[in-house]
Amino acid sequence: MNYLVIMPEEIKDGEKAVLTGSRAQYFKDFHGLKEGDEFRALLYGAGRGSGCVERVDKKEVVLKAWFNEEPLPRVPLAVIVAVPRPQTVKKVLQTCSTMGVTDLYFVRSENSEKSYFQSKTLEPQAITEEIVKGLEQAGDSVPPQVRVETLFNPFIEDLLPEQLATEQFNTALKVIADPRAPVEQTALSARPAGWDGAGVLAIGPESGWSDYERRKFEDLGFQMISLGRRELRVETALGALLGQLQLLRHFPVQE
């Protein structure tokens, strides 16, 4: 059964939801549901439930939805990505939404193209569109908090230390995926004592973080890890690293 995200502002009169404009067109292009069809409903940023299609016409889509289930459980998980090419931004947004990432930062790196920050894929509406696709894939309703940081130093010296000092992340596994790391250095070897499952993952450009950037991360307690000898695309490295973290959570190694 299809999962369908409904925005809070689309809710009208309690159980009724109305989709118009680009949202109605997205419904027609990607879901193809007809009047009377049922679906699994996801209220963006809130709960989950079920619904049915009441009417589909040229101007709008009218739905009826009930939200009586909690969002999927999640563990604090922040992902830091050196801003990649626009098509990769879309893949990163969808992957993070599907995998339950709580915080996502796109940051400037010395080795990434400055022009990438001018891409429309980093505009709020475009970000939300890709997040919706990821949530619908997972059947989840809570999106990651996404921030675009155009300056590296204010991020690494002010914002990130504040995040790491919070209760959510003060015992987090903090790692930098870097192609220059020795292959024996893995997420497993970086796991801290008393780890509660939280993680902060930093993925640089395909050529890696600069020496300066890597030192700044290490000053905050990040450990450099390897994902193997192959040079990976950003979205491939992200999926591999999130998979390793998932494995560590469910199959902890005995101390």
PDB file of C-alpha atoms in Angstrom:
ATOM      1  CA  MET A   1       0.000   0.000   0.000  1.00  0.00           C
ATOM      2  CA  ASN A   2       1.281   3.456  -0.934  1.00  0.00           C
ATOM      3  CA  TYR A   3       2.683   5.821   1.675  1.00  0.00           C
ATOM      4  CA  LEU A   4       1.649   9.435   1.153  1.00  0.00           C
ATOM      5  CA  VAL A   5       2.990  12.484   2.980  1.00  0.00           C
ATOM      6  CA  ILE A   6       0.454  15.189   3.790  1.00  0.00           C
ATOM      7  CA  MET A   7       1.602  18.655   4.840  1.00  0.00           C
ATOM      8  CA  PRO A   8       0.038  20.207   7.968  1.00  0.00           C
ATOM      9  CA  GLU A   9      -1.218  23.181   5.956  1.00  0.00           C
ATOM     10  CA  GLU A  10      -3.089  20.787   3.626  1.00  0.00           C
ATOM     11  CA  ILE A  11      -5.336  19.577   6.458  1.00  0.00           C
ATOM     12  CA  LYS A  12      -8.794  21.166   6.260  1.00  0.00           C
ATOM     13  CA  ASP A  13     -11.652  20.556   8.692  1.00  0.00           C
ATOM     14  CA  GLY A  14     -10.129  17.768  10.747  1.00  0.00           C
ATOM     15  CA  GLU A  15      -9.944  14.640   8.578  1.00  0.00           C
ATOM     16  CA  LYS A  16     -10.035  16.335   5.182  1.00  0.00           C
ATOM     17  CA  ALA A  17      -6.847  17.178   3.255  1.00  0.00           C
ATOM     18  CA  VAL A  18      -6.634  19.123  -0.005  1.00  0.00           C
ATOM     19  CA  LEU A  19      -3.628  19.043  -2.347  1.00  0.00           C
ATOM     20  CA  THR A  20      -3.319  21.745  -5.012  1.00  0.00           C
ATOM     21  CA  GLY A  21      -0.741  23.030  -7.499  1.00  0.00           C
ATOM     22  CA  SER A  22       2.578  21.174  -7.625  1.00  0.00           C
ATOM     23  CA  ARG A  23       1.546  18.932  -4.734  1.00  0.00           C
ATOM     24  CA  ALA A  24      -1.548  17.741  -6.612  1.00  0.00           C
ATOM     25  CA  GLN A  25       0.587  17.155  -9.709  1.00  0.00           C
ATOM     26  CA  TYR A  26       3.124  15.180  -7.648  1.00  0.00           C
ATOM     27  CA  PHE A  27       0.282  13.022  -6.332  1.00  0.00           C
ATOM     28  CA  LYS A  28      -0.895  12.267  -9.887  1.00  0.00           C
ATOM     29  CA  ASP A  29       2.592  11.671 -11.324  1.00  0.00           C
ATOM     30  CA  PHE A  30       4.096   9.543  -8.537  1.00  0.00           C
ATOM     31  CA  HIS A  31       1.174   7.860  -6.805  1.00  0.00           C
ATOM     32  CA  GLY A  32      -1.527   7.408  -9.424  1.00  0.00           C
ATOM     33  CA  LEU A  33      -4.194   6.635  -6.836  1.00  0.00           C
ATOM     34  CA  LYS A  34      -7.846   6.839  -7.867  1.00  0.00           C
ATOM     35  CA  GLU A  35     -11.028   7.781  -6.054  1.00  0.00           C
ATOM     36  CA  GLY A  36     -11.772   5.203  -3.374  1.00  0.00           C
ATOM     37  CA  ASP A  37      -8.182   3.944  -3.137  1.00  0.00           C
ATOM     38  CA  GLU A  38      -6.709   3.599   0.340  1.00  0.00           C
ATOM     39  CA  PHE A  39      -3.198   4.612   1.383  1.00  0.00           C
ATOM     40  CA  ARG A  40      -0.927   4.857   4.415  1.00  0.00           C
ATOM     41  CA  ALA A  41      -0.955   8.498   5.566  1.00  0.00           C
ATOM     42  CA  LEU A  42       2.078  10.373   6.915  1.00  0.00           C
ATOM     43  CA  LEU A  43       1.593  13.815   8.460  1.00  0.00           C
ATOM     44  CA  TYR A  44       4.814  15.733   7.805  1.00  0.00           C
ATOM     45  CA  GLY A  45       6.593  16.310  11.108  1.00  0.00           C
ATOM     46  CA  ALA A  46       3.952  14.480  13.141  1.00  0.00           C
ATOM     47  CA  GLY A  47       2.162  11.101  13.196  1.00  0.00           C
ATOM     48  CA  ARG A  48       1.223   8.294  10.849  1.00  0.00           C
ATOM     49  CA  GLY A  49      -2.081   6.667   9.984  1.00  0.00           C
ATOM     50  CA  SER A  50      -4.306   5.781   7.044  1.00  0.00           C
ATOM     51  CA  GLY A  51      -6.476   7.482   4.473  1.00  0.00           C
ATOM     52  CA  CYS A  52      -8.490   7.223   1.298  1.00  0.00           C
ATOM     53  CA  VAL A  53      -8.873   9.281  -1.879  1.00  0.00           C
ATOM     54  CA  GLU A  54     -12.172  11.144  -2.081  1.00  0.00           C
ATOM     55  CA  ARG A  55     -11.753  13.116  -5.299  1.00  0.00           C
ATOM     56  CA  VAL A  56      -9.172  13.768  -8.022  1.00  0.00           C
ATOM     57  CA  ASP A  57      -9.787  16.512 -10.582  1.00  0.00           C
ATOM     58  CA  LYS A  58      -7.751  18.946 -12.678  1.00  0.00           C
ATOM     59  CA  LYS A  59      -7.294  21.518  -9.902  1.00  0.00           C
ATOM     60  CA  GLU A  60      -7.032  19.540  -6.688  1.00  0.00           C
ATOM     61  CA  VAL A  61      -6.877  16.222  -4.890  1.00  0.00           C
ATOM     62  CA  VAL A  62      -9.173  15.707  -1.905  1.00  0.00           C
ATOM     63  CA  LEU A  63      -8.229  13.117   0.688  1.00  0.00           C
ATOM     64  CA  LYS A  64      -9.538  11.847   3.980  1.00  0.00           C
ATOM     65  CA  ALA A  65      -6.886  10.872   6.538  1.00  0.00           C
ATOM     66  CA  TRP A  66      -6.586   9.746  10.160  1.00  0.00           C
ATOM     67  CA  PHE A  67      -3.343   9.967  12.129  1.00  0.00           C
ATOM     68  CA  ASN A  68      -3.411   7.636  15.125  1.00  0.00           C
ATOM     69  CA  GLU A  69       0.113   6.175  15.092  1.00  0.00           C
ATOM     70  CA  GLU A  70       3.427   7.493  16.398  1.00  0.00           C
ATOM     71  CA  PRO A  71       6.345   8.260  14.041  1.00  0.00           C
ATOM     72  CA  LEU A  72       8.964   5.558  13.614  1.00  0.00           C
ATOM     73  CA  PRO A  73      11.461   5.473  16.511  1.00  0.00           C
ATOM     74  CA  ARG A  74      14.806   7.125  15.919  1.00  0.00           C
ATOM     75  CA  VAL A  75      18.210   7.562  17.531  1.00  0.00           C
ATOM     76  CA  PRO A  76      20.040  10.922  17.295  1.00  0.00           C
ATOM     77  CA  LEU A  77      21.999  10.817  14.056  1.00  0.00           C
ATOM     78  CA  ALA A  78      23.644  13.808  12.383  1.00  0.00           C
ATOM     79  CA  VAL A  79      25.207  13.713   8.923  1.00  0.00           C
ATOM     80  CA  ILE A  80      27.645  16.360   7.685  1.00  0.00           C
ATOM     81  CA  VAL A  81      28.210  16.405   3.927  1.00  0.00           C
ATOM     82  CA  ALA A  82      30.564  18.638   1.954  1.00  0.00           C
ATOM     83  CA  VAL A  83      28.111  20.104  -0.529  1.00  0.00           C
ATOM     84  CA  PRO A  84      28.136  17.845  -3.637  1.00  0.00           C
ATOM     85  CA  ARG A  85      26.847  18.273  -7.196  1.00  0.00           C
ATOM     86  CA  PRO A  86      23.100  19.046  -7.428  1.00  0.00           C
ATOM     87  CA  GLN A  87      21.925  15.572  -8.451  1.00  0.00           C
ATOM     88  CA  THR A  88      23.856  14.103  -5.520  1.00  0.00           C
ATOM     89  CA  VAL A  89      22.207  16.573  -3.135  1.00  0.00           C
ATOM     90  CA  LYS A  90      18.863  15.017  -4.086  1.00  0.00           C
ATOM     91  CA  LYS A  91      20.146  11.500  -3.401  1.00  0.00           C
ATOM     92  CA  VAL A  92      21.623  12.541  -0.051  1.00  0.00           C
ATOM     93  CA  LEU A  93      18.342  14.153   1.022  1.00  0.00           C
ATOM     94  CA  GLN A  94      16.326  11.087   0.077  1.00  0.00           C
ATOM     95  CA  THR A  95      18.751   8.652   1.721  1.00  0.00           C
ATOM     96  CA  CYS A  96      18.925  10.609   4.980  1.00  0.00           C
ATOM     97  CA  SER A  97      15.134  10.866   5.136  1.00  0.00           C
ATOM     98  CA  THR A  98      14.706   7.163   4.448  1.00  0.00           C
ATOM     99  CA  MET A  99      17.303   6.130   7.042  1.00  0.00           C
ATOM    100  CA  GLY A 100      15.993   8.250   9.924  1.00  0.00           C
ATOM    101  CA  VAL A 101      18.753  10.870  10.069  1.00  0.00           C
ATOM    102  CA  THR A 102      17.764  13.593  12.542  1.00  0.00           C
ATOM    103  CA  ASP A 103      20.117  16.389  11.422  1.00  0.00           C
ATOM    104  CA  LEU A 104      21.713  17.012   8.032  1.00  0.00           C
ATOM    105  CA  TYR A 105      24.297  19.697   7.292  1.00  0.00           C
ATOM    106  CA  PHE A 106      25.546  20.667   3.856  1.00  0.00           C
ATOM    107  CA  VAL A 107      28.832  22.520   4.416  1.00  0.00           C
ATOM    108  CA  ARG A 108      31.504  24.208   2.352  1.00  0.00           C
ATOM    109  CA  SER A 109      34.774  22.347   1.797  1.00  0.00           C
ATOM    110  CA  GLU A 110      38.004  23.472   0.177  1.00  0.00           C
ATOM    111  CA  ASN A 111      37.720  20.572  -2.265  1.00  0.00           C
ATOM    112  CA  SER A 112      34.094  21.096  -3.338  1.00  0.00           C
ATOM    113  CA  GLU A 113      32.888  23.381  -6.124  1.00  0.00           C
ATOM    114  CA  LYS A 114      31.788  26.775  -4.828  1.00  0.00           C
ATOM    115  CA  SER A 115      29.159  26.976  -7.582  1.00  0.00           C
ATOM    116  CA  TYR A 116      27.245  24.086  -6.001  1.00  0.00           C
ATOM    117  CA  PHE A 117      25.887  26.481  -3.375  1.00  0.00           C
ATOM    118  CA  GLN A 118      24.052  28.369  -6.122  1.00  0.00           C
ATOM    119  CA  SER A 119      22.040  25.292  -7.058  1.00  0.00           C
ATOM    120  CA  LYS A 120      18.263  25.418  -6.735  1.00  0.00           C
ATOM    121  CA  THR A 121      18.404  21.963  -5.141  1.00  0.00           C
ATOM    122  CA  LEU A 122      19.488  23.694  -1.904  1.00  0.00           C
ATOM    123  CA  GLU A 123      16.451  25.970  -1.818  1.00  0.00           C
ATOM    124  CA  PRO A 124      13.867  25.148   0.895  1.00  0.00           C
ATOM    125  CA  GLN A 125      11.089  23.960  -1.439  1.00  0.00           C
ATOM    126  CA  ALA A 126      13.437  21.711  -3.413  1.00  0.00           C
ATOM    127  CA  ILE A 127      14.840  20.245  -0.183  1.00  0.00           C
ATOM    128  CA  THR A 128      11.342  19.465   1.096  1.00  0.00           C
ATOM    129  CA  GLU A 129      10.376  17.755  -2.177  1.00  0.00           C
ATOM    130  CA  GLU A 130      13.270  15.295  -1.905  1.00  0.00           C
ATOM    131  CA  ILE A 131      12.662  14.720   1.813  1.00  0.00           C
ATOM    132  CA  VAL A 132       9.045  13.802   1.056  1.00  0.00           C
ATOM    133  CA  LYS A 133      10.203  11.127  -1.381  1.00  0.00           C
ATOM    134  CA  GLY A 134      12.528   9.647   1.234  1.00  0.00           C
ATOM    135  CA  LEU A 135       9.871   9.649   3.952  1.00  0.00           C
ATOM    136  CA  GLU A 136       7.364   7.963   1.654  1.00  0.00           C
ATOM    137  CA  GLN A 137       9.918   5.287   0.820  1.00  0.00           C
ATOM    138  CA  ALA A 138      10.485   4.541   4.522  1.00  0.00           C
ATOM    139  CA  GLY A 139       6.940   5.044   5.756  1.00  0.00           C
ATOM    140  CA  ASP A 140       8.182   7.672   8.198  1.00  0.00           C
ATOM    141  CA  SER A 141       6.716  11.085   8.964  1.00  0.00           C
ATOM    142  CA  VAL A 142       9.487  13.069  10.703  1.00  0.00           C
ATOM    143  CA  PRO A 143      11.996  14.791   8.390  1.00  0.00           C
ATOM    144  CA  PRO A 144      15.630  15.549   9.179  1.00  0.00           C
ATOM    145  CA  GLN A 145      16.458  19.105  10.133  1.00  0.00           C
ATOM    146  CA  VAL A 146      18.473  20.415   7.181  1.00  0.00           C
ATOM    147  CA  ARG A 147      20.904  23.319   7.316  1.00  0.00           C
ATOM    148  CA  VAL A 148      23.091  24.764   4.556  1.00  0.00           C
ATOM    149  CA  GLU A 149      26.316  26.224   5.936  1.00  0.00           C
ATOM    150  CA  THR A 150      28.185  28.339   3.394  1.00  0.00           C
ATOM    151  CA  LEU A 151      31.178  29.019   5.687  1.00  0.00           C
ATOM    152  CA  PHE A 152      33.216  26.164   7.139  1.00  0.00           C
ATOM    153  CA  ASN A 153      34.880  27.854  10.113  1.00  0.00           C
ATOM    154  CA  PRO A 154      31.727  29.206  11.805  1.00  0.00           C
ATOM    155  CA  PHE A 155      30.204  25.747  11.399  1.00  0.00           C
ATOM    156  CA  ILE A 156      33.153  23.776  12.792  1.00  0.00           C
ATOM    157  CA  GLU A 157      34.061  26.276  15.539  1.00  0.00           C
ATOM    158  CA  ASP A 158      30.628  27.356  16.788  1.00  0.00           C
ATOM    159  CA  LEU A 159      27.619  25.406  15.548  1.00  0.00           C
ATOM    160  CA  LEU A 160      29.021  21.869  15.605  1.00  0.00           C
ATOM    161  CA  PRO A 161      30.592  22.100  19.110  1.00  0.00           C
ATOM    162  CA  GLU A 162      27.226  23.301  20.438  1.00  0.00           C
ATOM    163  CA  GLN A 163      25.506  20.305  18.829  1.00  0.00           C
ATOM    164  CA  LEU A 164      28.058  17.852  20.218  1.00  0.00           C
ATOM    165  CA  ALA A 165      27.630  19.256  23.735  1.00  0.00           C
ATOM    166  CA  THR A 166      23.906  18.444  23.838  1.00  0.00           C
ATOM    167  CA  GLU A 167      22.607  15.448  25.753  1.00  0.00           C
ATOM    168  CA  GLN A 168      21.630  13.783  22.476  1.00  0.00           C
ATOM    169  CA  PHE A 169      25.149  13.740  21.062  1.00  0.00           C
ATOM    170  CA  ASN A 170      27.613  13.925  23.963  1.00  0.00           C
ATOM    171  CA  THR A 171      28.360  10.169  23.751  1.00  0.00           C
ATOM    172  CA  ALA A 172      27.927   9.894  19.974  1.00  0.00           C
ATOM    173  CA  LEU A 173      30.150   7.928  17.623  1.00  0.00           C
ATOM    174  CA  LYS A 174      31.951  10.698  15.688  1.00  0.00           C
ATOM    175  CA  VAL A 175      33.645   9.651  12.448  1.00  0.00           C
ATOM    176  CA  ILE A 176      35.051  11.129   9.253  1.00  0.00           C
ATOM    177  CA  ALA A 177      34.890   8.931   6.174  1.00  0.00           C
ATOM    178  CA  ASP A 178      38.112   9.622   4.278  1.00  0.00           C
ATOM    179  CA  PRO A 179      39.762   7.717   1.387  1.00  0.00           C
ATOM    180  CA  ARG A 180      43.208   8.264   2.978  1.00  0.00           C
ATOM    181  CA  ALA A 181      42.360   6.464   6.229  1.00  0.00           C
ATOM    182  CA  PRO A 182      44.065   3.063   6.830  1.00  0.00           C
ATOM    183  CA  VAL A 183      41.684   0.269   5.828  1.00  0.00           C
ATOM    184  CA  GLU A 184      41.767  -1.255   9.311  1.00  0.00           C
ATOM    185  CA  GLN A 185      40.226   1.906  10.788  1.00  0.00           C
ATOM    186  CA  THR A 186      36.469   1.250  10.650  1.00  0.00           C
ATOM    187  CA  ALA A 187      33.324   2.438  12.402  1.00  0.00           C
ATOM    188  CA  LEU A 188      33.676  -0.582  14.674  1.00  0.00           C
ATOM    189  CA  SER A 189      37.121   0.472  15.882  1.00  0.00           C
ATOM    190  CA  ALA A 190      35.875   4.031  16.469  1.00  0.00           C
ATOM    191  CA  ARG A 191      32.943   3.057  18.686  1.00  0.00           C
ATOM    192  CA  PRO A 192      33.241   4.847  22.070  1.00  0.00           C
ATOM    193  CA  ALA A 193      32.780   3.174  25.439  1.00  0.00           C
ATOM    194  CA  GLY A 194      29.216   3.364  26.710  1.00  0.00           C
ATOM    195  CA  TRP A 195      27.914   4.106  23.225  1.00  0.00           C
ATOM    196  CA  ASP A 196      24.134   4.676  23.122  1.00  0.00           C
ATOM    197  CA  GLY A 197      23.696   4.436  19.339  1.00  0.00           C
ATOM    198  CA  ALA A 198      23.917   8.140  18.496  1.00  0.00           C
ATOM    199  CA  GLY A 199      26.206   9.125  15.638  1.00  0.00           C
ATOM    200  CA  VAL A 200      27.729  12.098  13.846  1.00  0.00           C
ATOM    201  CA  LEU A 201      29.056  11.189  10.409  1.00  0.00           C
ATOM    202  CA  ALA A 202      31.147  13.529   8.251  1.00  0.00           C
ATOM    203  CA  ILE A 203      31.493  12.753   4.544  1.00  0.00           C
ATOM    204  CA  GLY A 204      33.753  14.951   2.455  1.00  0.00           C
ATOM    205  CA  PRO A 205      34.044  15.448  -1.299  1.00  0.00           C
ATOM    206  CA  GLU A 206      35.039  12.417  -3.374  1.00  0.00           C
ATOM    207  CA  SER A 207      38.671  13.604  -3.090  1.00  0.00           C
ATOM    208  CA  GLY A 208      38.349  13.882   0.707  1.00  0.00           C
ATOM    209  CA  TRP A 209      38.471  16.686   3.245  1.00  0.00           C
ATOM    210  CA  SER A 210      41.477  19.013   3.204  1.00  0.00           C
ATOM    211  CA  ASP A 211      44.203  18.526   5.817  1.00  0.00           C
ATOM    212  CA  TYR A 212      42.992  21.647   7.647  1.00  0.00           C
ATOM    213  CA  GLU A 213      39.368  20.471   7.703  1.00  0.00           C
ATOM    214  CA  ARG A 214      40.346  17.018   8.883  1.00  0.00           C
ATOM    215  CA  ARG A 215      42.361  18.484  11.766  1.00  0.00           C
ATOM    216  CA  LYS A 216      39.417  20.652  12.808  1.00  0.00           C
ATOM    217  CA  PHE A 217      37.166  17.584  12.960  1.00  0.00           C
ATOM    218  CA  GLU A 218      39.794  15.624  14.883  1.00  0.00           C
ATOM    219  CA  ASP A 219      40.061  18.484  17.400  1.00  0.00           C
ATOM    220  CA  LEU A 220      36.383  17.822  18.179  1.00  0.00           C
ATOM    221  CA  GLY A 221      36.975  14.128  18.786  1.00  0.00           C
ATOM    222  CA  PHE A 222      36.181  12.771  15.329  1.00  0.00           C
ATOM    223  CA  GLN A 223      38.054   9.664  14.196  1.00  0.00           C
ATOM    224  CA  MET A 224      39.021   9.089  10.580  1.00  0.00           C
ATOM    225  CA  ILE A 225      37.721   5.782   9.198  1.00  0.00           C
ATOM    226  CA  SER A 226      38.003   3.882   5.941  1.00  0.00           C
ATOM    227  CA  LEU A 227      35.250   2.495   3.722  1.00  0.00           C
ATOM    228  CA  GLY A 228      37.740   0.429   1.741  1.00  0.00           C
ATOM    229  CA  ARG A 229      40.339   1.088  -0.934  1.00  0.00           C
ATOM    230  CA  ARG A 230      37.873   2.170  -3.618  1.00  0.00           C
ATOM    231  CA  GLU A 231      37.055   5.834  -4.185  1.00  0.00           C
ATOM    232  CA  LEU A 232      33.300   6.106  -3.669  1.00  0.00           C
ATOM    233  CA  ARG A 233      30.672   8.562  -4.770  1.00  0.00           C
ATOM    234  CA  VAL A 234      29.236  10.634  -1.930  1.00  0.00           C
ATOM    235  CA  GLU A 235      25.866   8.882  -1.984  1.00  0.00           C
ATOM    236  CA  THR A 236      27.548   5.450  -1.983  1.00  0.00           C
ATOM    237  CA  ALA A 237      29.766   6.382   0.968  1.00  0.00           C
ATOM    238  CA  LEU A 238      26.727   7.711   2.820  1.00  0.00           C
ATOM    239  CA  GLY A 239      24.765   4.502   2.331  1.00  0.00           C
ATOM    240  CA  ALA A 240      27.727   2.347   3.350  1.00  0.00           C
ATOM    241  CA  LEU A 241      28.387   4.367   6.499  1.00  0.00           C
ATOM    242  CA  LEU A 242      24.739   4.440   7.563  1.00  0.00           C
ATOM    243  CA  GLY A 243      24.590   0.680   7.010  1.00  0.00           C
ATOM    244  CA  GLN A 244      27.633   0.133   9.237  1.00  0.00           C
ATOM    245  CA  LEU A 245      26.061   2.214  11.970  1.00  0.00           C
ATOM    246  CA  GLN A 246      22.805   0.271  11.729  1.00  0.00           C
ATOM    247  CA  LEU A 247      24.727  -2.980  12.055  1.00  0.00           C
ATOM    248  CA  LEU A 248      26.633  -1.743  15.115  1.00  0.00           C
ATOM    249  CA  ARG A 249      23.377  -0.758  16.804  1.00  0.00           C
ATOM    250  CA  HIS A 250      21.657  -4.106  16.324  1.00  0.00           C
ATOM    251  CA  PHE A 251      24.635  -6.425  16.725  1.00  0.00           C
ATOM    252  CA  PRO A 252      26.887  -4.832  19.354  1.00  0.00           C
ATOM    253  CA  VAL A 253      30.300  -6.373  19.761  1.00  0.00           C
ATOM    254  CA  GLN A 254      31.095  -7.702  23.229  1.00  0.00           C
ATOM    255  CA  GLU A 255      33.601  -5.572  25.118  1.00  0.00           C
TER     256      GLU A 255
END
